[in-house]
CSV table of C-alpha atoms and ligand atoms in Angstrom, one decimal:
chain,number,residue,atom,x,y,z
Z,274,MET,CA,-8.8,20.2,-21.2
Z,275,ASN,CA,-7.9,23.9,-20.7
Z,276,LEU,CA,-4.1,24.5,-20.4
Z,277,THR,CA,-2.4,27.6,-19.1
Z,278,GLU,CA,0.2,29.1,-21.4
Z,279,LYS,CA,2.9,27.6,-19.3
Z,280,GLU,CA,1.4,24.2,-19.4
Z,281,GLN,CA,1.0,24.5,-23.2
Z,282,ARG,CA,4.7,25.3,-23.5
Z,283,MET,CA,5.5,22.3,-21.3
Z,284,LEU,CA,3.4,20.2,-23.6
Z,285,ASP,CA,5.3,21.7,-26.6
Z,286,GLY,CA,8.6,20.6,-25.1
Z,287,GLU,CA,9.9,23.8,-23.6
Z,288,GLU,CA,11.2,21.9,-20.5
Z,289,GLY,CA,12.5,18.9,-22.3
Z,290,TYR,CA,11.5,15.3,-22.9
Z,291,ALA,CA,10.4,14.1,-19.5
Z,292,VAL,CA,8.1,17.0,-19.0
Z,293,ARG,CA,6.7,16.8,-22.5
Z,294,LYS,CA,6.0,13.1,-22.2
Z,295,SER,CA,4.4,13.7,-18.8
Z,296,MET,CA,2.2,16.4,-20.1
Z,297,GLU,CA,1.1,14.1,-22.9
Z,298,ILE,CA,0.1,11.4,-20.3
Z,299,LEU,CA,-1.7,13.9,-18.1
Z,300,VAL,CA,-3.6,15.6,-21.0
Z,301,ALA,CA,-4.6,12.2,-22.4
Z,302,LEU,CA,-5.9,11.1,-18.9
Z,303,GLY,CA,-7.7,14.5,-18.4
Z,304,ASP,CA,-9.4,14.2,-21.7
Z,305,ILE,CA,-10.5,10.6,-21.0
Z,306,TYR,CA,-12.0,11.5,-17.6
Z,307,GLY,CA,-13.4,14.9,-18.6
Z,308,ALA,CA,-11.0,17.0,-16.4
Z,309,GLU,CA,-11.3,20.7,-17.2
Z,310,SER,CA,-7.8,21.6,-16.0
Z,311,LEU,CA,-4.7,20.5,-14.1
Z,312,ILE,CA,-4.4,21.0,-10.4
Z,313,LYS,CA,-1.3,21.4,-8.3
Z,314,VAL,CA,-0.3,18.5,-6.1
Z,315,GLY,CA,1.5,18.6,-2.8
Z,316,SER,CA,3.2,15.3,-3.1
Z,317,VAL,CA,3.5,12.1,-5.2
Z,318,GLN,CA,3.8,8.5,-4.4
Z,319,VAL,CA,5.0,6.3,-7.3
Z,320,ALA,CA,4.1,2.6,-7.6
Z,321,GLY,CA,5.6,0.3,-10.2
Z,322,VAL,CA,9.1,0.1,-8.5
Z,323,SER,CA,9.7,-3.6,-8.5
Z,324,TYR,CA,11.8,-4.9,-11.4
Z,325,HIS,CA,9.6,-8.0,-11.1
Z,326,ASN,CA,6.6,-6.0,-12.4
Z,327,LEU,CA,8.5,-3.5,-14.6
Z,328,GLY,CA,10.7,-5.8,-16.6
Z,329,ASP,CA,13.2,-4.5,-19.1
Z,330,ALA,CA,10.6,-2.4,-21.0
Z,331,GLY,CA,9.7,-0.6,-17.8
Z,332,LEU,CA,13.3,0.0,-16.9
Z,333,GLU,CA,13.9,1.4,-20.4
Z,334,PHE,CA,10.9,3.8,-20.0
Z,335,LEU,CA,12.3,5.0,-16.7
Z,336,ASN,CA,15.8,5.5,-18.1
Z,337,GLU,CA,14.5,7.6,-20.9
Z,338,LEU,CA,12.6,9.9,-18.4
Z,339,ALA,CA,15.6,10.0,-16.1
Z,340,LYS,CA,17.8,11.6,-18.9
Z,341,ASP,CA,16.3,15.0,-18.2
Z,342,GLY,CA,13.5,14.5,-15.8
Z,343,LYS,CA,13.5,16.1,-12.3
Z,344,VAL,CA,10.5,15.9,-9.9
Z,345,LYS,CA,9.0,19.2,-8.9
Z,346,VAL,CA,7.3,18.0,-5.6
Z,347,LEU,CA,8.1,15.7,-2.8
Z,348,THR,CA,8.0,12.2,-4.4
Z,349,THR,CA,8.4,8.9,-2.6
Z,350,LEU,CA,8.4,5.3,-3.8
Z,351,ASN,CA,6.3,2.2,-3.2
Z,352,PRO,CA,8.1,-1.0,-2.2
Z,353,ALA,CA,10.7,-2.4,-4.6
Z,354,GLY,CA,11.3,-6.1,-5.5
Z,355,MET,CA,13.9,-6.6,-2.8
Z,356,ASP,CA,15.5,-5.2,0.4
Z,357,LEU,CA,17.9,-2.7,-1.2
Z,358,GLU,CA,20.6,-3.6,1.4
Z,359,ASN,CA,20.0,-7.2,2.5
Z,360,TRP,CA,18.6,-8.7,-0.6
Z,361,ARG,CA,21.0,-11.7,-0.4
Z,362,GLN,CA,19.6,-12.6,3.0
Z,363,LEU,CA,16.1,-12.8,1.4
Z,364,GLY,CA,17.2,-15.2,-1.3
Z,365,ILE,CA,17.1,-12.7,-4.2
Z,366,SER,CA,19.3,-13.6,-7.2
Z,367,GLU,CA,22.3,-11.5,-8.2
Z,368,GLU,CA,20.7,-10.9,-11.6
Z,369,PHE,CA,17.5,-9.6,-10.2
Z,370,ALA,CA,19.3,-7.4,-7.8
Z,371,GLN,CA,21.4,-5.8,-10.6
Z,372,LYS,CA,18.3,-4.9,-12.5
Z,373,GLN,CA,16.4,-3.7,-9.4
Z,374,ASN,CA,19.3,-1.4,-8.6
Z,375,LEU,CA,19.2,0.1,-12.1
Z,376,VAL,CA,15.5,0.9,-11.5
Z,377,ILE,CA,16.4,2.6,-8.2
Z,378,ASP,CA,19.3,4.5,-9.9
Z,379,ALA,CA,16.8,5.9,-12.4
Z,380,PHE,CA,14.4,7.1,-9.7
Z,381,ARG,CA,17.3,8.6,-7.7
Z,382,LYS,CA,18.4,10.5,-10.8
Z,383,MET,CA,14.9,12.0,-11.0
Z,384,GLY,CA,15.3,13.4,-7.5
Z,385,ILE,CA,12.9,11.0,-5.9
Z,386,LEU,CA,13.3,10.0,-2.3
Z,387,ILE,CA,14.3,6.3,-2.2
Z,388,SER,CA,11.8,5.5,0.5
Z,389,CYS,CA,10.3,2.3,-0.9
Z,390,THR,CA,7.3,2.0,1.4
Z,391,CYS,CA,3.5,1.8,1.1
Z,392,THR,CA,3.2,3.7,4.3
Z,393,PRO,CA,4.7,7.0,3.2
Z,394,TYR,CA,2.5,8.8,5.7
Z,395,LEU,CA,4.6,7.2,8.5
Z,396,ILE,CA,7.9,8.3,7.2
Z,397,GLY,CA,7.5,12.0,6.4
Z,398,ASN,CA,5.2,12.1,3.3
Z,399,LEU,CA,2.2,13.2,5.3
Z,400,PRO,CA,-0.3,15.4,3.3
Z,401,ARG,CA,-2.5,17.8,5.1
Z,402,TYR,CA,-6.3,17.7,5.2
Z,403,GLY,CA,-7.8,18.7,1.8
Z,404,GLU,CA,-4.5,18.7,0.0
Z,405,HIS,CA,-4.4,17.4,-3.6
Z,406,ILE,CA,-1.8,14.7,-4.1
Z,407,ALA,CA,-1.1,12.1,-6.7
Z,408,TRP,CA,-0.5,8.7,-5.1
Z,409,SER,CA,-0.5,5.3,-6.6
Z,410,GLU,CA,-0.5,2.5,-4.1
Z,411,SER,CA,-4.1,1.4,-3.3
Z,412,SER,CA,-3.8,1.1,0.5
Z,413,ALA,CA,-1.9,4.4,0.7
Z,414,VAL,CA,-4.4,6.1,-1.6
Z,415,THR,CA,-7.3,4.9,0.6
Z,416,PHE,CA,-5.5,6.0,3.8
Z,417,ALA,CA,-4.7,9.4,2.4
Z,418,ASN,CA,-8.3,10.0,1.2
Z,419,SER,CA,-10.1,8.5,4.1
Z,420,VAL,CA,-8.0,8.8,7.2
Z,421,ILE,CA,-6.1,12.0,6.4
Z,422,GLY,CA,-8.7,13.6,4.2
Z,423,ALA,CA,-6.3,14.5,1.4
Z,424,ARG,CA,-7.5,14.1,-2.2
Z,425,THR,CA,-6.1,11.6,-4.7
Z,426,ASN,CA,-7.2,9.3,-7.4
Z,427,ARG,CA,-5.6,5.9,-7.6
Z,428,GLU,CA,-2.8,6.8,-10.0
Z,429,GLY,CA,-0.9,4.3,-12.1
Z,430,GLY,CA,2.9,4.4,-11.9
Z,431,PRO,CA,3.3,6.4,-15.2
Z,432,SER,CA,0.6,9.0,-14.3
Z,433,ALA,CA,2.0,9.5,-10.8
Z,434,LEU,CA,5.5,10.0,-12.2
Z,435,ALA,CA,4.0,12.4,-14.8
Z,436,ALA,CA,2.4,14.4,-12.0
Z,437,ALA,CA,5.8,14.5,-10.2
Z,438,PHE,CA,7.5,16.0,-13.2
Z,439,VAL,CA,4.8,18.5,-13.8
Z,440,GLY,CA,3.8,19.2,-10.2
Z,441,LYS,CA,0.1,18.8,-11.3
Z,442,THR,CA,-2.5,16.2,-12.0
Z,443,PRO,CA,-5.8,16.3,-14.0
Z,444,CYS,CA,-8.6,17.5,-11.8
Z,445,TYR,CA,-11.3,14.8,-11.9
Z,446,GLY,CA,-12.6,11.9,-9.8
Z,447,LEU,CA,-11.8,12.1,-6.1
Z,448,HIS,CA,-10.2,15.6,-6.5
Z,449,LEU,CA,-13.8,17.0,-6.9
Z,450,ASN,CA,-16.3,17.4,-4.0
Z,451,GLU,CA,-19.2,16.0,-6.0
Z,452,ASN,CA,-17.4,12.6,-6.3
Z,453,ARG,CA,-16.5,12.3,-2.7
Z,454,ALA,CA,-19.9,11.9,-1.1
Z,455,PRO,CA,-20.6,8.5,0.4
Z,456,ASP,CA,-23.2,6.3,-1.4
Z,457,ILE,CA,-23.7,3.3,0.8
Z,458,HIS,CA,-24.2,3.1,4.6
Z,459,VAL,CA,-22.4,0.2,6.2
Z,460,GLN,CA,-23.5,-0.5,9.8
Z,461,VAL,CA,-20.9,-2.7,11.5
Z,462,ASN,CA,-22.4,-4.9,14.3
Z,463,ALA,CA,-19.5,-7.4,14.2
Z,464,LYS,CA,-17.0,-7.7,17.0
Z,465,LEU,CA,-13.4,-6.7,16.0
Z,466,ALA,CA,-10.9,-8.4,18.3
Z,467,LYS,CA,-7.6,-8.7,16.5
Z,468,LEU,CA,-5.7,-7.0,13.7
Z,469,SER,CA,-6.7,-9.5,11.1
Z,470,ASP,CA,-10.4,-8.8,11.9
Z,471,TRP,CA,-9.9,-5.4,10.2
Z,472,GLY,CA,-8.7,-7.2,7.1
Z,473,ALA,CA,-11.8,-9.4,7.3
Z,474,LEU,CA,-14.0,-6.3,7.8
Z,475,GLY,CA,-12.3,-4.7,4.7
Z,476,TYR,CA,-13.1,-7.9,2.7
Z,477,SER,CA,-16.7,-7.9,3.8
Z,478,ILE,CA,-17.3,-4.2,3.2
Z,479,GLY,CA,-15.4,-4.3,-0.1
Z,480,LYS,CA,-17.6,-7.1,-1.4
Z,481,LYS,CA,-20.8,-5.4,-0.2
Z,482,ALA,CA,-19.9,-1.9,-1.3
Z,483,GLU,CA,-19.1,-3.0,-4.9
Z,484,ASN,CA,-17.1,0.1,-6.0
Z,485,LYS,CA,-19.2,2.5,-3.9
Z,486,ILE,CA,-18.0,4.9,-1.2
Z,487,PRO,CA,-18.9,3.4,2.2
Z,488,TYR,CA,-20.1,5.5,5.1
Z,489,ILE,CA,-19.3,3.2,8.1
Z,490,THR,CA,-21.1,3.4,11.4
Z,491,GLY,CA,-20.9,1.2,14.5
Z,492,ILE,CA,-17.1,1.5,15.1
Z,493,LYS,CA,-16.4,3.2,18.4
Z,494,ASP,CA,-12.6,3.0,18.6
Z,495,THR,CA,-9.7,2.1,16.4
Z,496,GLU,CA,-5.9,2.4,16.1
Z,497,LEU,CA,-3.7,3.5,13.3
Z,498,ASP,CA,-2.5,0.0,12.5
Z,499,GLU,CA,-6.0,-1.3,12.3
Z,500,LEU,CA,-7.0,1.5,10.0
Z,501,LYS,CA,-4.0,0.9,7.7
Z,502,SER,CA,-4.9,-2.8,7.5
Z,503,PHE,CA,-8.5,-2.0,6.8
Z,504,CYS,CA,-7.5,0.5,4.0
Z,505,ALA,CA,-5.5,-2.2,2.3
Z,506,SER,CA,-8.2,-4.7,2.4
Z,507,VAL,CA,-11.4,-2.7,1.6
Z,508,VAL,CA,-9.9,-1.4,-1.6
Z,509,THR,CA,-8.4,-4.7,-2.7
Z,510,TYR,CA,-11.7,-6.5,-2.3
Z,511,GLY,CA,-14.0,-4.0,-4.0
Z,512,SER,CA,-14.8,-0.5,-2.7
Z,513,LYS,CA,-13.5,2.9,-4.0
Z,514,PRO,CA,-10.3,4.1,-2.3
Z,515,LEU,CA,-12.3,6.4,0.0
Z,516,PHE,CA,-14.6,5.7,3.0
Z,517,TYR,CA,-15.9,7.5,6.0
Z,518,MET,CA,-16.0,6.1,9.5
Z,519,LYS,CA,-18.4,8.0,11.6
Z,520,GLY,CA,-16.7,9.9,14.4
Z,521,ILE,CA,-13.2,8.6,13.4
Z,522,THR,CA,-12.3,9.9,10.0
Z,523,PRO,CA,-12.3,13.5,8.9
Z,524,ALA,CA,-15.4,14.9,7.3
Z,525,SER,CA,-17.5,12.0,8.5
Z,526,GLU,CA,-19.6,14.4,10.5
Z,527,SER,CA,-20.4,16.5,7.4
Z,528,TYR,CA,-22.4,13.6,5.8
Z,529,SER,CA,-25.5,11.7,6.9
Z,530,PRO,CA,-25.6,7.9,6.3
Z,531,PRO,CA,-26.8,7.2,2.8
Z,532,GLN,CA,-30.1,5.5,2.4
Z,533,GLU,CA,-28.8,2.2,0.9
Z,534,THR,CA,-27.7,0.3,4.0
Z,535,VAL,CA,-26.0,-3.0,4.5
Z,536,THR,CA,-24.9,-4.5,7.8
Z,537,ILE,CA,-21.7,-6.4,8.8
Z,538,GLU,CA,-22.3,-9.1,11.4
Z,539,ASP,CA,-20.0,-11.7,13.0
Z,540,LYS,CA,-21.1,-14.2,10.4
Z,541,ASP,CA,-19.8,-11.9,7.6
Z,542,LEU,CA,-16.3,-11.8,9.2
Z,543,LYS,CA,-16.4,-15.6,9.6
Z,544,GLU,CA,-17.3,-15.9,6.0
Z,545,ALA,CA,-14.5,-13.6,5.0
Z,546,TYR,CA,-12.0,-15.8,6.9
Z,547,GLU,CA,-13.4,-18.9,5.2
Z,548,ASN,CA,-12.8,-17.3,1.8
Z,549,ILE,CA,-9.4,-15.9,2.6
Z,550,ASN,CA,-8.1,-19.0,4.3
Z,551,ASP,CA,-7.1,-22.2,2.6
Z,552,GLU,CA,-7.0,-25.8,4.0
Z,553,VAL,CA,-3.4,-26.0,5.0
Z,554,THR,CA,-1.5,-26.8,8.2
Z,555,ASP,CA,2.2,-26.7,7.3
Z,556,ILE,CA,3.4,-23.1,7.0
Z,557,ASP,CA,6.8,-22.3,5.3
Z,558,PHE,CA,6.4,-18.5,5.0
Z,559,VAL,CA,5.1,-16.0,7.6
Z,560,CYS,CA,5.0,-12.4,6.5
Z,561,VAL,CA,3.8,-9.5,8.6
Z,562,GLY,CA,3.8,-5.9,7.4
Z,563,CYS,CA,1.2,-5.5,4.7
Z,564,PRO,CA,0.9,-2.5,4.7
Z,565,HIS,CA,4.4,-2.0,6.0
Z,566,CYS,CA,4.8,-2.5,9.8
Z,567,SER,CA,4.8,0.5,12.1
Z,568,ILE,CA,7.3,0.7,14.9
Z,569,LYS,CA,4.5,-0.3,17.3
Z,570,GLU,CA,3.8,-3.5,15.3
Z,571,ILE,CA,7.6,-4.3,15.2
Z,572,ALA,CA,7.7,-3.9,19.0
Z,573,GLN,CA,4.8,-6.3,19.4
Z,574,ILE,CA,6.5,-8.9,17.1
Z,575,ALA,CA,9.7,-8.6,19.2
Z,576,GLU,CA,7.7,-9.1,22.4
Z,577,LEU,CA,6.1,-12.2,20.9
Z,578,LEU,CA,9.4,-13.6,19.7
Z,579,LYS,CA,11.4,-13.2,23.0
Z,580,ASP,CA,13.3,-16.4,23.8
Z,581,LYS,CA,11.7,-18.2,20.9
Z,582,ARG,CA,13.2,-19.6,17.6
Z,583,ILE,CA,11.6,-19.7,14.1
Z,584,ALA,CA,11.0,-23.3,12.9
Z,585,ALA,CA,13.7,-24.8,10.7
Z,586,ASN,CA,11.6,-25.0,7.5
Z,587,THR,CA,9.8,-21.7,8.0
Z,588,GLU,CA,10.8,-18.1,7.1
Z,589,LEU,CA,9.5,-15.1,9.0
Z,590,TRP,CA,9.7,-11.7,7.1
Z,591,VAL,CA,8.9,-8.5,8.8
Z,592,ALA,CA,8.1,-6.1,6.0
Z,593,THR,CA,8.7,-2.5,6.8
Z,594,SER,CA,10.2,0.8,5.8
Z,595,ARG,CA,13.9,1.4,6.3
Z,596,THR,CA,13.0,4.3,8.6
Z,597,ALA,CA,10.9,2.0,10.9
Z,598,LYS,CA,13.7,-0.6,10.8
Z,599,GLN,CA,16.3,2.1,11.9
Z,600,LEU,CA,14.0,2.9,14.9
Z,601,ALA,CA,13.8,-0.8,15.6
Z,602,ASP,CA,17.6,-1.1,15.6
Z,603,LYS,CA,17.9,1.6,18.1
Z,604,ARG,CA,15.2,0.2,20.4
Z,605,GLY,CA,16.7,-3.4,20.4
Z,606,TYR,CA,13.7,-4.9,18.5
Z,607,THR,CA,15.8,-5.9,15.5
Z,608,GLU,CA,18.2,-7.9,17.7
Z,609,ILE,CA,15.4,-9.9,19.3
Z,610,ILE,CA,13.7,-10.6,16.0
Z,611,GLU,CA,16.9,-11.6,14.2
Z,612,LEU,CA,18.1,-13.7,17.2
Z,613,ALA,CA,14.9,-15.7,16.9
Z,614,GLY,CA,15.7,-16.2,13.2
Z,615,GLY,CA,13.3,-13.7,11.8
Z,616,LYS,CA,14.3,-11.5,8.8
Z,617,PHE,CA,13.6,-7.9,8.1
Z,618,ALA,CA,12.3,-7.2,4.6
Z,619,CYS,CA,12.8,-3.5,4.2
Z,620,ASP,CA,11.9,-1.6,1.0
Z,621,THR,CA,9.9,-4.6,-0.3
Z,622,CYS,CA,6.9,-6.8,0.4
Z,623,MET,CA,5.4,-10.2,-0.3
Z,624,ALA,CA,3.4,-8.9,-3.3
Z,625,VAL,CA,6.2,-7.3,-5.3
Z,626,ALA,CA,9.2,-9.5,-4.5
Z,627,PRO,CA,9.9,-12.4,-6.9
Z,628,LEU,CA,8.5,-15.2,-4.7
Z,629,LYS,CA,6.7,-17.4,-7.2
Z,630,GLY,CA,7.6,-21.0,-6.5
Z,631,ARG,CA,9.6,-20.3,-3.4
Z,632,PHE,CA,7.0,-20.9,-0.7
Z,633,LYS,CA,3.9,-23.2,-0.5
Z,634,ALA,CA,1.9,-21.7,2.4
Z,635,LEU,CA,1.8,-18.2,3.8
Z,636,ALA,CA,0.6,-17.1,7.2
Z,637,THR,CA,-0.1,-13.4,7.6
Z,638,THR,CA,-2.2,-10.7,9.3
Z,639,SER,CA,-3.1,-9.2,6.0
Z,640,ALA,CA,-6.2,-9.9,3.8
Z,641,LYS,CA,-4.5,-8.0,1.0
Z,642,GLY,CA,-1.3,-10.1,1.5
Z,643,CYS,CA,-3.4,-13.2,1.0
Z,644,PHE,CA,-5.0,-11.9,-2.2
Z,645,TYR,CA,-1.6,-11.3,-3.8
Z,646,SER,CA,0.1,-14.4,-2.4
Z,647,ARG,CA,-2.6,-16.6,-4.0
Z,648,GLN,CA,-1.5,-15.1,-7.3
Z,649,ASN,CA,2.0,-16.4,-6.4
Z,650,ASN,CA,0.4,-19.9,-6.0
Z,651,MET,CA,0.7,-19.9,-2.2
Z,652,LYS,CA,-2.0,-21.3,0.1
Z,653,THR,CA,-2.9,-18.7,2.6
Z,654,LYS,CA,-3.9,-18.3,6.3
Z,655,MET,CA,-4.8,-15.0,7.9
Z,656,GLY,CA,-4.8,-14.5,11.6
Z,657,GLY,CA,-3.8,-12.2,14.5
Z,658,LEU,CA,-0.2,-11.3,15.1
Z,659,ASP,CA,0.2,-13.8,17.9
Z,660,GLU,CA,-1.2,-16.6,15.6
Z,661,CYS,CA,1.2,-15.7,12.9
Z,662,ILE,CA,4.2,-15.7,15.2
Z,663,GLU,CA,3.1,-19.0,16.6
Z,664,ALA,CA,3.0,-20.4,13.1
Z,665,ALA,CA,6.5,-19.0,12.5
Z,666,VAL,CA,7.8,-20.8,15.6
Z,667,THR,CA,6.0,-24.1,15.1
Z,668,GLY,CA,5.8,-24.2,11.3
Z,669,LYS,CA,2.1,-25.1,11.7
Z,670,TRP,CA,-1.2,-23.3,11.7
Z,671,SER,CA,-3.2,-24.4,14.6
M,710,F3S,FE1,2.1,-2.6,0.9
M,710,F3S,FE2,2.9,-4.6,-0.5
M,710,F3S,FE3,0.8,-4.9,1.1
M,710,F3S,S1,2.7,-2.6,-1.2
M,710,F3S,S2,-0.1,-2.9,1.2
M,710,F3S,S3,2.9,-4.5,1.7
M,710,F3S,S4,1.0,-5.7,-0.9
C-alpha cells in the first residue's frame, strides 16, 4: 500500500503507541485486501464494547491504546453489555458491571462519545451521501451503505478503532465504485404487513442473495423503522452489507436490475417465520429494539401497554439509545412503560448482554434478535409489536 510521508511517520511511531499500532492494523488490512492507499473517514462506529465479548484480554488491549490514543474523528460506540446507569434493574452482576465500566472508561479516555447504540444515525452520527466512514456493527453498516448512501466496509472492532485514531481507513471493498454495483435482482411480490415481516423479508433475501448485493424491486413504500429492521436481518442471514431498493434508497435509479433474478413470494416469508420461530408457548423474555428502538417505536409500545401489566414471570426489555430514552422520559412514554412493569435497556441489547441461562423463551420483532438469542440457548418467537406486547402481558405466545 502506498503511504504518504505523514502516514509513514505515523507507522514509524511519531504520534505514539496507539497511532503506530493502528497504522500497523490498517496497513496489514490494506495489504490483505489489495488497497492502494488510505482514505479519510468522516466518522467511526466501534463494535466490541461489551465486556461479555471482550473479556480481560480485550480490556487490556483497550487500556494499552487508551494510554496515549485520542480519536481524530467523530467516533460512537455500539451497545455495551449493560445499561450503564440501571444495570442492577436488568439483573447484571456487580462483578460484570465493574469490568464493563472499565471498558467504558478506556473508550472515554480515547475521546469517544459514549453513545452505545447500533442506531448512531438516529442520535447524531449521521454521515452524508457518498461519505467514507468506518463503521462496525452490521445493521448500522448496512443502513449507512444502503439507506444513507455512505461508504463503509463492515469493520471489526480493532480496525474501526484504528481508523478512529488515524482518521483514515484502507480504500478497498465497498469504498470503491466497482464493488458497489448490484449483482442480483430481487423482485418482491410478498405482502409486508407488520414490522417483523421486514425481518422475514431480510431473512429470505439474505438466504437467496448469498453474499451478493441485492437490487430490490416491488416495494412501493416503507418507513425508517422497517428499513432498519430489514438492514439488520438481510446482512445477518446472508447478503453483503449493501442493497438497493428501487425508488427508495439513494443511487437505486442509477442501476438497472441485474439479470440474475429471484422472487420473494408470501410463501418465502412464511418459510422464514417457520425457520426463525421455535415450538414454544410460554414466554419469559420479550425484547423489542433490535436495532435499537426509535422514539416512534417507543411511543407505539407505550400506547400498546396503557393500563396493562407485564405477566409475573415475564420480563419486557425496551432496548434503545439513551438519547431516545431521554425523549421518551419527556413525552411520558417511560412512565407508562415502567408502570406496566416494562424495563428500559439503554446502551445494551439482547445479543451483547450476558443473558445465557437467564431466559428460556424470547418473543421479539427482530429476526436478527432471534438469531443471536438462539446462540444464548433461548427458544424464539418473532412477530409484530402488538404480538410481542401481548406475549409480555400474558406470558404466552398465541
Ligand atoms: Fe443492535 Fe444488538 Fe440488534 S447491536 S442490531 S440491538 S443485536
